[in-house]
Tab-separated table of C-alpha atoms in Angstrom:
chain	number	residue	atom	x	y	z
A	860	UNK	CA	113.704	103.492	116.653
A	861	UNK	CA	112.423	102.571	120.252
A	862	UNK	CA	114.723	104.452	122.939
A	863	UNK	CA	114.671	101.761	126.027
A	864	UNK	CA	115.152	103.633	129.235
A	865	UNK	CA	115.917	101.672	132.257
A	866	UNK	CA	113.124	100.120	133.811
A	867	UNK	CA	113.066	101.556	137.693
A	868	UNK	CA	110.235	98.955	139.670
A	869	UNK	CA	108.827	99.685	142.949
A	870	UNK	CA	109.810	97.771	146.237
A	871	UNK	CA	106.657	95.660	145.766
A	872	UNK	CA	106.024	95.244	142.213
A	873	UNK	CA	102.151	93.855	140.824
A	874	UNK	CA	103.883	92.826	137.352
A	875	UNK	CA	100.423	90.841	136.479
A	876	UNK	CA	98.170	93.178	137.590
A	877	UNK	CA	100.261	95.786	135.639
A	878	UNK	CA	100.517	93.702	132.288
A	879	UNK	CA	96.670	93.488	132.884
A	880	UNK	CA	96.011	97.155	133.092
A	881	UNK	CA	98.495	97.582	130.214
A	882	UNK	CA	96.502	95.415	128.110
A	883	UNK	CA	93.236	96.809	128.687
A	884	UNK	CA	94.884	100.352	127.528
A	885	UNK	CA	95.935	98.523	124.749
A	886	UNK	CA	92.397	97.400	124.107
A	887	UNK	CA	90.808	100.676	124.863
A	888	UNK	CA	92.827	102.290	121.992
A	889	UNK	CA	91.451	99.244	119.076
A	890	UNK	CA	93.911	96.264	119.774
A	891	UNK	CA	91.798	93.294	119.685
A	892	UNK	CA	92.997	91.957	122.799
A	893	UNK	CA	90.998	89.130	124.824
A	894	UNK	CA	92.099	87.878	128.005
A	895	UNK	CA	93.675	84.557	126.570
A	896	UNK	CA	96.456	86.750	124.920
A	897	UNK	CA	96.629	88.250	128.339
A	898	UNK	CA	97.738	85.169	129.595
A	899	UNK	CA	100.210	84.358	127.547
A	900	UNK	CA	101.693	87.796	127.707
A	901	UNK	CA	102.534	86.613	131.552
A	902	UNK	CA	103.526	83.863	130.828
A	903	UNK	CA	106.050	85.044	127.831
A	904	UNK	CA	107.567	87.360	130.605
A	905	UNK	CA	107.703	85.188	133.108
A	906	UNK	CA	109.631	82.638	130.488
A	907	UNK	CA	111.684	85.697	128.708
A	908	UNK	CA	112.473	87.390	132.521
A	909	UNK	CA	112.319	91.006	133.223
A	910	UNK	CA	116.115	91.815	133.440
A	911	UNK	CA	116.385	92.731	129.983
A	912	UNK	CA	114.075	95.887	128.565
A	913	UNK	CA	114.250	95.449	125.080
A	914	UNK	CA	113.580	91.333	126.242
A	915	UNK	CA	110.571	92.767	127.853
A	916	UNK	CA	109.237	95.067	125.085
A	917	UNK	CA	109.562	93.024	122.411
A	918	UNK	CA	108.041	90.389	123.907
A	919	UNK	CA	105.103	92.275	125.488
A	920	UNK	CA	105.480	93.530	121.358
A	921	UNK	CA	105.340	89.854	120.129
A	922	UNK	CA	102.173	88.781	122.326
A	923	UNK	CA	99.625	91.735	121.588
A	924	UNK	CA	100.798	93.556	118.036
A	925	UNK	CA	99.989	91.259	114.602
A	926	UNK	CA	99.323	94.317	112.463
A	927	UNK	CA	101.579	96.909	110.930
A	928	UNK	CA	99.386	99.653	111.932
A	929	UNK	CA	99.396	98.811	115.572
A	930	UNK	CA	102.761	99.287	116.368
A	931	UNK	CA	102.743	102.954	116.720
A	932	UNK	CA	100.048	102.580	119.428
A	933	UNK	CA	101.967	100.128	121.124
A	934	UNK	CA	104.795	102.087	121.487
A	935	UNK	CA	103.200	105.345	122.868
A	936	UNK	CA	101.468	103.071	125.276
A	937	UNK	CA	104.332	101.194	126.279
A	938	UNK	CA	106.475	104.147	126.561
A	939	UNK	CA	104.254	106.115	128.469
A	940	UNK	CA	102.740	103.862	130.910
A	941	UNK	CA	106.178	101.544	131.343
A	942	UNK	CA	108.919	103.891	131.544
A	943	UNK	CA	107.865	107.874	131.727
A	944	UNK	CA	107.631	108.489	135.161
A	945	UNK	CA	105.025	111.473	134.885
A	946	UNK	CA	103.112	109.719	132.094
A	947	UNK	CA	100.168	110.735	133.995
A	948	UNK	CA	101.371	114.827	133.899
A	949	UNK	CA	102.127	114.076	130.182
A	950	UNK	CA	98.464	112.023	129.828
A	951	UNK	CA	96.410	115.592	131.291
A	952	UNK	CA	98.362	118.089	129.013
A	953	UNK	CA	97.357	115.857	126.006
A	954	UNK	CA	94.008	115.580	127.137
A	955	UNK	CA	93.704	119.591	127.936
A	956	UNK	CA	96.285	120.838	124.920
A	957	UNK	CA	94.400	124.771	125.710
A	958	UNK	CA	96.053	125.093	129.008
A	959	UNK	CA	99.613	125.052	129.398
A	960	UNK	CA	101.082	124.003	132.527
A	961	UNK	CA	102.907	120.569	133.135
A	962	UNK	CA	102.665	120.059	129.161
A	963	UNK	CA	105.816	120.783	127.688
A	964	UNK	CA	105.988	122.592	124.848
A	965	UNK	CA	106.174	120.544	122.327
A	966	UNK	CA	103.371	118.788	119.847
A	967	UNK	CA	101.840	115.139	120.392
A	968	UNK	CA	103.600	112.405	118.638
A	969	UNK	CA	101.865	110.190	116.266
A	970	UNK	CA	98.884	108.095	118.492
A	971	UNK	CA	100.247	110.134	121.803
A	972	UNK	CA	96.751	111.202	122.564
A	973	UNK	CA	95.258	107.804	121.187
A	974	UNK	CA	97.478	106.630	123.867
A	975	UNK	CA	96.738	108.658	126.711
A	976	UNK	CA	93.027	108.475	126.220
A	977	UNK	CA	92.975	104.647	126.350
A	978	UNK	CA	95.290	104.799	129.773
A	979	UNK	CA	93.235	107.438	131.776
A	980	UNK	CA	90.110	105.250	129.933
A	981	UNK	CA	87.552	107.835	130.421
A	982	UNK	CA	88.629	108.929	133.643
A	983	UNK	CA	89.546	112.512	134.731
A	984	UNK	CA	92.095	111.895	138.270
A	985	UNK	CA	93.874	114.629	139.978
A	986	UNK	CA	97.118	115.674	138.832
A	987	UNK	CA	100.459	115.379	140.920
A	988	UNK	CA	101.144	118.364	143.159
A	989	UNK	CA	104.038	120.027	142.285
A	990	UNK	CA	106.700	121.241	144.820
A	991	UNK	CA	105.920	124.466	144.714
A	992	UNK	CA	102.178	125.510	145.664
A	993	UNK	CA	100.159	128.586	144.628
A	994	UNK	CA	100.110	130.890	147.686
A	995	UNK	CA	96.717	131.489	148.775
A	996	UNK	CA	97.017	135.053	148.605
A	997	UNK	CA	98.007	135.103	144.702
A	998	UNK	CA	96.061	136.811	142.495
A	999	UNK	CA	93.373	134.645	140.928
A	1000	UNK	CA	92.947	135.513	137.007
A	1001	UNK	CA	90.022	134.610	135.261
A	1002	UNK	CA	90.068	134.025	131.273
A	1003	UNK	CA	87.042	134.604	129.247
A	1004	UNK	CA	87.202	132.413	126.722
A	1005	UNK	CA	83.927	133.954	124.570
A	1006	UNK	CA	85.919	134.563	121.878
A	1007	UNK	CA	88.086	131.517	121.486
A	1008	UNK	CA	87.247	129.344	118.343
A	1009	UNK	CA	84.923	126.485	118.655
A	1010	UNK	CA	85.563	122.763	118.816
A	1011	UNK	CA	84.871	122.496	114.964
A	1012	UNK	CA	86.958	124.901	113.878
A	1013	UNK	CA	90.236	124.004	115.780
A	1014	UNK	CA	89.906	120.712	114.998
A	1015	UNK	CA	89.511	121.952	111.242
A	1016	UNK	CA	93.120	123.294	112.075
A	1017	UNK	CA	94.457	120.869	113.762
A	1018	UNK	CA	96.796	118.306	112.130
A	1019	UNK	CA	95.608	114.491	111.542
A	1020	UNK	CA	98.764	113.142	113.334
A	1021	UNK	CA	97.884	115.032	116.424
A	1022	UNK	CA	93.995	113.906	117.355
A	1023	UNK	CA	93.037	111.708	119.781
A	1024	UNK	CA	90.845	108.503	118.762
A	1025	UNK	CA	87.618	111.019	119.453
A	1026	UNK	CA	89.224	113.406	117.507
A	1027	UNK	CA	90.127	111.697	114.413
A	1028	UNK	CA	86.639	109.778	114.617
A	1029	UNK	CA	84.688	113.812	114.375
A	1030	UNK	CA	87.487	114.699	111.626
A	1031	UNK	CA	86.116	111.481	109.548
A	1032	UNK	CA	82.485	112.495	109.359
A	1033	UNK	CA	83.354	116.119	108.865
A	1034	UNK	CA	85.483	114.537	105.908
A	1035	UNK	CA	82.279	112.874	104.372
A	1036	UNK	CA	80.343	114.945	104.359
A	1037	UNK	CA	83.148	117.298	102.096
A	1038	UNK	CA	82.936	116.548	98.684
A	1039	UNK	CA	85.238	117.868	95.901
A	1040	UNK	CA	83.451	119.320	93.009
A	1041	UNK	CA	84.841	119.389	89.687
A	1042	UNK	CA	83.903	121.088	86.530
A	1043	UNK	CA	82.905	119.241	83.210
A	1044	UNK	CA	85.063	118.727	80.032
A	1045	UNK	CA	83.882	119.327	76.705
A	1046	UNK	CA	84.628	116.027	74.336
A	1047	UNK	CA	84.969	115.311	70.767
A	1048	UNK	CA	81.534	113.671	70.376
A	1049	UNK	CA	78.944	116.426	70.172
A	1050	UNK	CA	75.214	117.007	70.762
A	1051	UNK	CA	72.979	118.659	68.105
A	1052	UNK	CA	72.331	122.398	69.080
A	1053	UNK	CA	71.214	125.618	67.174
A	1054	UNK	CA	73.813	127.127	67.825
A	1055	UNK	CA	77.032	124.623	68.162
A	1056	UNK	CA	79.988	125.949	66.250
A	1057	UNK	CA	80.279	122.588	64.254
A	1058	UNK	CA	78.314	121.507	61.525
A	1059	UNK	CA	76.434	118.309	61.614
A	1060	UNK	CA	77.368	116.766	58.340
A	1061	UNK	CA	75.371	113.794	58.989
A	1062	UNK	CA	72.427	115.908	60.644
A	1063	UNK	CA	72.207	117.711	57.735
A	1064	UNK	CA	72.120	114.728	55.026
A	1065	UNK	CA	69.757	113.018	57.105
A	1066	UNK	CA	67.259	116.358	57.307
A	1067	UNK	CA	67.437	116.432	53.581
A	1068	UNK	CA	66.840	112.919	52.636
A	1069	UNK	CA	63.814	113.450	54.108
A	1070	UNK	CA	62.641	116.789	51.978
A	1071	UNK	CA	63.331	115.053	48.419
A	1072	UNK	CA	67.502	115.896	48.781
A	1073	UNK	CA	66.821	119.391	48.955
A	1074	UNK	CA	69.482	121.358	51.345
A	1075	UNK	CA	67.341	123.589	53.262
A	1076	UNK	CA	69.351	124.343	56.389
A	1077	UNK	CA	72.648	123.235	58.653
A	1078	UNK	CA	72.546	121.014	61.567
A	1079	UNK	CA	75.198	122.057	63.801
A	1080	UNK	CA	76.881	120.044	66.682
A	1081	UNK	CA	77.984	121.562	69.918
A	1082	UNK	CA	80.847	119.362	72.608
A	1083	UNK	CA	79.070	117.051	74.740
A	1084	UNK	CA	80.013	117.738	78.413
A	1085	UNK	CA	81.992	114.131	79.934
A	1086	UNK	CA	82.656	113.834	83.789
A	1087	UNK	CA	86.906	113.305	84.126
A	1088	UNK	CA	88.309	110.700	86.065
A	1089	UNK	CA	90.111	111.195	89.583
A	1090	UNK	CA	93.142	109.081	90.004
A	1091	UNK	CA	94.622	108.421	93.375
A	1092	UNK	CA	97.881	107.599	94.440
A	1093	UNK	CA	98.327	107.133	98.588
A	1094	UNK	CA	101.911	107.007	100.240
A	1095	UNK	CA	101.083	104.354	102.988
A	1096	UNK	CA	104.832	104.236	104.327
A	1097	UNK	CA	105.318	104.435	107.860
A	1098	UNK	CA	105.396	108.609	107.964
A	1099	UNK	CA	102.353	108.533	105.799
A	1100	UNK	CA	100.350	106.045	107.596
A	1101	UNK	CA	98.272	108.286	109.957
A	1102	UNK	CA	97.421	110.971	107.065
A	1103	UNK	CA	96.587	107.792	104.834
A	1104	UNK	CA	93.977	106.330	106.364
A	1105	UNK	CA	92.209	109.505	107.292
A	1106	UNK	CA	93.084	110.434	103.367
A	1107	UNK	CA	91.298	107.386	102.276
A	1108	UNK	CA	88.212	107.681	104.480
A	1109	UNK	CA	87.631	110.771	102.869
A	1110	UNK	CA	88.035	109.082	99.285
A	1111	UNK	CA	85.842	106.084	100.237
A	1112	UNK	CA	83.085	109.019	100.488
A	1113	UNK	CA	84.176	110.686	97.300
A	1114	UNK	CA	83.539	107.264	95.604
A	1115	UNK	CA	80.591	106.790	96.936
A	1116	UNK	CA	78.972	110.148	96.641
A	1117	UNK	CA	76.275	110.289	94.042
A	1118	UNK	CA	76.183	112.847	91.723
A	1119	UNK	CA	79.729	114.100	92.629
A	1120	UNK	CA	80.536	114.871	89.163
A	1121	UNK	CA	83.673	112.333	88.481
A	1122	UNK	CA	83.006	109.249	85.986
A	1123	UNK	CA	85.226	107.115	88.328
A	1124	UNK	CA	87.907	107.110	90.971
A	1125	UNK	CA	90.607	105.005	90.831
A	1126	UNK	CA	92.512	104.334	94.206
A	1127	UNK	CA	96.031	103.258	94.183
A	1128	UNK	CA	98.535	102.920	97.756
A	1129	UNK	CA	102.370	102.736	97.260
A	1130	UNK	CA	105.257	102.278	99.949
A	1131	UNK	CA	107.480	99.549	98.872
A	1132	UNK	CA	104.785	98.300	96.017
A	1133	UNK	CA	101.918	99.497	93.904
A	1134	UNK	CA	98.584	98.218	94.972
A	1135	UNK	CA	95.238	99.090	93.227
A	1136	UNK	CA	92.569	99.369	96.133
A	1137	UNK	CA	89.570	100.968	93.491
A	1138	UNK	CA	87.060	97.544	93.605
A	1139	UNK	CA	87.514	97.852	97.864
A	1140	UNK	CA	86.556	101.548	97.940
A	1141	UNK	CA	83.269	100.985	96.021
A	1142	UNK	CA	82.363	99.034	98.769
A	1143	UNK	CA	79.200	101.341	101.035
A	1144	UNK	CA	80.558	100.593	104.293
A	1145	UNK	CA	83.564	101.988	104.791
A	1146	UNK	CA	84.988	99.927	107.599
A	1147	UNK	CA	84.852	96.866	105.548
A	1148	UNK	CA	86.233	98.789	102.248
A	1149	UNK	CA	89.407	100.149	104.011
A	1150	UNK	CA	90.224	96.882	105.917
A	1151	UNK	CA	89.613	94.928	102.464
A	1152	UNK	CA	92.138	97.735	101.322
A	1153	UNK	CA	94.146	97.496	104.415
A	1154	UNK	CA	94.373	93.292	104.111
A	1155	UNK	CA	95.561	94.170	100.323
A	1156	UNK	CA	97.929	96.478	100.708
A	1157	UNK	CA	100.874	94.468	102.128
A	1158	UNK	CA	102.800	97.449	103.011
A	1159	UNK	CA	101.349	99.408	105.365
A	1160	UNK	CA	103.792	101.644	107.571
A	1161	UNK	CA	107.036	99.924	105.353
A	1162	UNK	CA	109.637	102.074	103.439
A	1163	UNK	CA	109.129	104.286	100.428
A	1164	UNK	CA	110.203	103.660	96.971
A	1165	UNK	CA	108.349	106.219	95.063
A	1166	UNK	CA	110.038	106.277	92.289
A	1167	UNK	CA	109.613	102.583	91.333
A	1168	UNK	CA	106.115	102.588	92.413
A	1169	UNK	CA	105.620	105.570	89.764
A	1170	UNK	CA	107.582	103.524	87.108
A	1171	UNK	CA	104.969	100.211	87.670
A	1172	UNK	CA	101.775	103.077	87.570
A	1173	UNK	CA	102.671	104.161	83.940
A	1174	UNK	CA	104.045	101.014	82.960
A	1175	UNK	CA	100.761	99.282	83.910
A	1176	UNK	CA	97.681	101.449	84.347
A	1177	UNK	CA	98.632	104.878	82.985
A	1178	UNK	CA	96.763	103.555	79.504
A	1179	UNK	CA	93.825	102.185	80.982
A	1180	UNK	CA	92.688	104.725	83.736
A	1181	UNK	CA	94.413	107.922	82.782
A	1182	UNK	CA	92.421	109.078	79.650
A	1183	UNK	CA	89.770	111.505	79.135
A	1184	UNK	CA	91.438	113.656	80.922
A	1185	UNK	CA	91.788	112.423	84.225
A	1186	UNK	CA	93.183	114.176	87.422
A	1187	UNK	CA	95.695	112.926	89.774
A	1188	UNK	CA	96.309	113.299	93.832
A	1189	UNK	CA	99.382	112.200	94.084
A	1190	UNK	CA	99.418	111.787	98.762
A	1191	UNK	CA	103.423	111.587	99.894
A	1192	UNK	CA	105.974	113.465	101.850
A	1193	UNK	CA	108.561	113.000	98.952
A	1194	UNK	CA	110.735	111.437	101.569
A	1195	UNK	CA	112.537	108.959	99.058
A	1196	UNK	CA	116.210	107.597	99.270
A	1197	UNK	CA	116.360	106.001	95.348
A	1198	UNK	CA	117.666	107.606	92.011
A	1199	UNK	CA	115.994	111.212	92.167
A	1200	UNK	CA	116.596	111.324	88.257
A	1201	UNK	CA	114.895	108.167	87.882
A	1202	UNK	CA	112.225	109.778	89.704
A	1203	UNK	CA	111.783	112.608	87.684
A	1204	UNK	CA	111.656	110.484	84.393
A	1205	UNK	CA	108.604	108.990	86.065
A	1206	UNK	CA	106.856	112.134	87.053
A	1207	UNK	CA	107.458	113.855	83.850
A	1208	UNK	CA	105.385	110.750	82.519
A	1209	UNK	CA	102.757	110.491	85.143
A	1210	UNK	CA	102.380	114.884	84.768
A	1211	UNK	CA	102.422	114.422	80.621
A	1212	UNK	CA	99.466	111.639	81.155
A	1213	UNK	CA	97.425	113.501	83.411
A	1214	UNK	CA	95.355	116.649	82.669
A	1215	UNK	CA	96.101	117.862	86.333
A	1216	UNK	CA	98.692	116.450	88.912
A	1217	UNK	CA	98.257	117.432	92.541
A	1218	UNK	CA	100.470	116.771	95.390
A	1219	UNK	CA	99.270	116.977	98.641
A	1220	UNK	CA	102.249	117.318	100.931
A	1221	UNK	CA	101.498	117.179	105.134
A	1222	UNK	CA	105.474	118.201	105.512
A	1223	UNK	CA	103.787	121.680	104.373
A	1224	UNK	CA	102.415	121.831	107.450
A	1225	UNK	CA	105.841	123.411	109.069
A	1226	UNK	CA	106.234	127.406	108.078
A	1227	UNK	CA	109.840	126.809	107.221
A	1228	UNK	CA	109.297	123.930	104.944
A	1229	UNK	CA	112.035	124.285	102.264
A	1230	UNK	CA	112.444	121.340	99.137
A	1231	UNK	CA	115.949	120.538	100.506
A	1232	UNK	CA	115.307	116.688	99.877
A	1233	UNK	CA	116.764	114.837	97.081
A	1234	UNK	CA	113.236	113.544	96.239
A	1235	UNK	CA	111.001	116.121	97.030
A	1236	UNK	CA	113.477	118.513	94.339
A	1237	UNK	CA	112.733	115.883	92.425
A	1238	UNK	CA	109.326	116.032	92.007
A	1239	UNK	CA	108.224	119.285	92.426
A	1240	UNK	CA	108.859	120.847	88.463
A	1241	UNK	CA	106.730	118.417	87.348
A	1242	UNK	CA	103.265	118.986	89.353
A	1243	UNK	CA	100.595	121.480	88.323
A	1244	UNK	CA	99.740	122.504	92.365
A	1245	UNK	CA	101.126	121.242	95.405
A	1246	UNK	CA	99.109	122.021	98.121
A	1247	UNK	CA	99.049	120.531	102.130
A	1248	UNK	CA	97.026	117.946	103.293
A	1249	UNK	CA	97.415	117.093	106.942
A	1250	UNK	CA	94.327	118.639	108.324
A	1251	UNK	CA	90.449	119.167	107.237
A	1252	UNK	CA	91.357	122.262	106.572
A	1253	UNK	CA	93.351	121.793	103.830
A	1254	UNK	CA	91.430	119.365	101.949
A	1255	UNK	CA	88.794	121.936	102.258
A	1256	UNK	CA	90.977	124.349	100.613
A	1257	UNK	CA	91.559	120.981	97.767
A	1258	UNK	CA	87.907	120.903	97.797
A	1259	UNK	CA	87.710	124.757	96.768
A	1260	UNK	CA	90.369	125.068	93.845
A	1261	UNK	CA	90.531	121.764	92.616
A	1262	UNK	CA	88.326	122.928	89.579
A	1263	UNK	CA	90.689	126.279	89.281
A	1264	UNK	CA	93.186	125.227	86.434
A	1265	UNK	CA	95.250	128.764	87.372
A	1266	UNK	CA	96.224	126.935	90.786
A	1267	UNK	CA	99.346	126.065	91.773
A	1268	UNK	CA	99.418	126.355	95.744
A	1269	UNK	CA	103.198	126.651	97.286
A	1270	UNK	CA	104.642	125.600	93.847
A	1271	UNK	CA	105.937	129.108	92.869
A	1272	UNK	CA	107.393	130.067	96.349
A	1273	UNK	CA	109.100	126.619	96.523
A	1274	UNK	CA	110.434	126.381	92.755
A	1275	UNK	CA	111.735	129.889	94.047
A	1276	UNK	CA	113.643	128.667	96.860
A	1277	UNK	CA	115.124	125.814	94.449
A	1278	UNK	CA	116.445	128.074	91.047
A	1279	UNK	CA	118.002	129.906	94.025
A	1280	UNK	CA	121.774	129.847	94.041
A	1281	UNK	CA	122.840	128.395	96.870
């Protein structure tokens, strides 16, 4: 929910020349913004007035947002360019998050730096000066910052809904370039070998047909190593929608990494529907395969029904892309308001269907993280692991123990907390 402060405007107010620096922000951060819908922004607030905030934001709203996914941008922008008066104070603590002085102590919101990098576009001005100075004769301290940990490694810390646009643009290519190896599975068909534990019945006839009927020796058989499927399901609701997208970047490269080891991945989002996004991910460029996805996917940054979404996955596609074995990211904050028993039903199936189900979680991000929600409760009996994924770290961690069959992440120490008595 927007909170509208009061709008306090100088003596001499430049509202075009404002609305014009607003909207190149807005275009700085990826709105596609020309200067005809500049225009008409002016003239929708000079129709609409400027005596009413929420008249002004939402129509400010109405002329330069026509995508789910841009709203969150808009808002940061609009809230801190429009109506925090030391947005610029705000803007330089985002922008230098090591040094703590006017930044309050507190984390970025979603798209906060996105936000503050497209308003200082590039630039590095001066910051206010506060009220009260630093004597000349204080004591000058200098910090040696040898030993602080590099650029690569605290952004592999650092959580997705935090970066700047620079930020989450390194985090994707550090993404592709990750790759999550899984071990083969032994089938039913088999491969002749010396010393396979089965005997080749047919082997065997075969050899002896050819030496007059005469039984000399045993073919054997031994498995014949298959490749599993991966099976993807993505929480795009509107708490999930900055971890998605990063999420899916780093699938697109999954699917298209050669030699990766999995027969096939199958993508699927969910927030208020099921949508199956595999045919768009096998596209090589992954701009165009995650705004084919995106364009598909109705219900970007919506609500959450996880549990129906779950029911129309193993009513309609459990059967054709969950044999041989297949393992299962299942991407969502368990955040869901429906039947929780309902839900459970339809985990119990999904986990029964799959050979592993793994939840990656961002809420695990927070130390105190307890499975106090309906949904989350829910869920969690019926998952092999469940593991974070907000950061690069953590899907480097996926990356590591994905193969590991004895993993089960936070599972134990949350079912813990749950059979507690309360």
């Amino acid at each position: 929910m927007v909170e509208h402060i009061p709008l306090e405007l100088p003596d001499t107010p430049r509202l075009v020349g404002n609305i014009t620096h607003f909207a190149r922000a807005l275009r700085k951060a990826g709105l596609p913004i020309g200067s005809g819908r500049v225009i008409d922004a002016i003239r929708a607030v000079e129709a609409a007035g400027f005596t009413d905030k929420r008249d002004f934001y939402w129509t400010l709203h109405a002329c330069f947002v026509n995508k789910p996914e841009q709203r969150v941008v808009f808002r940061q922008i609009f809230r801190l360019y429009w109506r925090d008066p030391r947005f610029m104070e705000h803007m330089m603590a985002m922008m230098l998050p090591a040094i703590r002085g006017v930044q309050e102590d507190r984390n970025a919101q979603a798209a906060e730096k996105r936000a503050a990098e497209a308003l200082l576009d590039g630039t590095n001005p001066d910051l206010p000066e506060s009220e009260s100075e630093t004597p000349d004769d204080e004591t000058l301290i200098e910090v040696d910052a040898s030993m602080t940990m590099s650029t690569e490694e605290r952004l592999r810390k650092l959580d997705f809904e935090q970066m700047s646009t620079a930020e989450v643009a390194q985090a994707k290519r550090m993404l592709a370039r990750l790759k999550l190896p899984v071990k083969p599975i032994p089938s039913r068909r088999g491969i002749a070998s010396p010393k396979g534990a089965r005997i080749d019945w047919r082997g065997t006839l075969r050899a002896s047909m050819r030496q007059g009927g005469e039984l000399h020796h045993l073919a054997h058989l031994k498995p014949r190593l298959r490749w599993p499927n991966l099976v993807v399901l993505c929480d795009i609701s509107g708490s999930m929608s900055q971890y998605s997208r990063i999420i899916l970047h780093f699938l697109h490269a999954v699917s298209n990494a050669r030699g990766a080891g999995w027969a096939k991945v199958h993508a699927f989002t969910f927030g208020t529907r099921l949508t199956n996004i595999t045919r768009h991910l096998n596209q090589r460029d992954v701009d165009a395969a995650l705004a084919a996805a995106g364009a598909e996917a109705q219900d970007w940054e919506g609500g959450t029904r996880i549990g129906e979404c779950l029911h129309a996955f193993n009513r309609d596609w459990s059967r054709r892309v969950m044999g041989q074995g297949s393992v299962v990211l299942l991407i969502t904050d368990g955040l869901d308001r429906d039947d929780p028993d309902a839900l459970a039903r339809e985990m119990e199936r999904l986990h029964l269907s799959a050979r592993r189900l793994i939840w990656l979680n961002p809420l695990l991000r927070w130390d105190g993280f307890a499975p106090k929600a309906q949904g989350i409760a829910a869920m969690l009996p019926h998952v092999d692991s469940f593991r974070a994924g907000h950061s690069v770290a953590s899907m480097q961690e996926l990356a590591e123990v994905i193969s590991k069959p004895d993993d089960v992440g936070e599972k134990a120490r949350l079912m813990a907390l749950l059979d507690a008595p309360r």
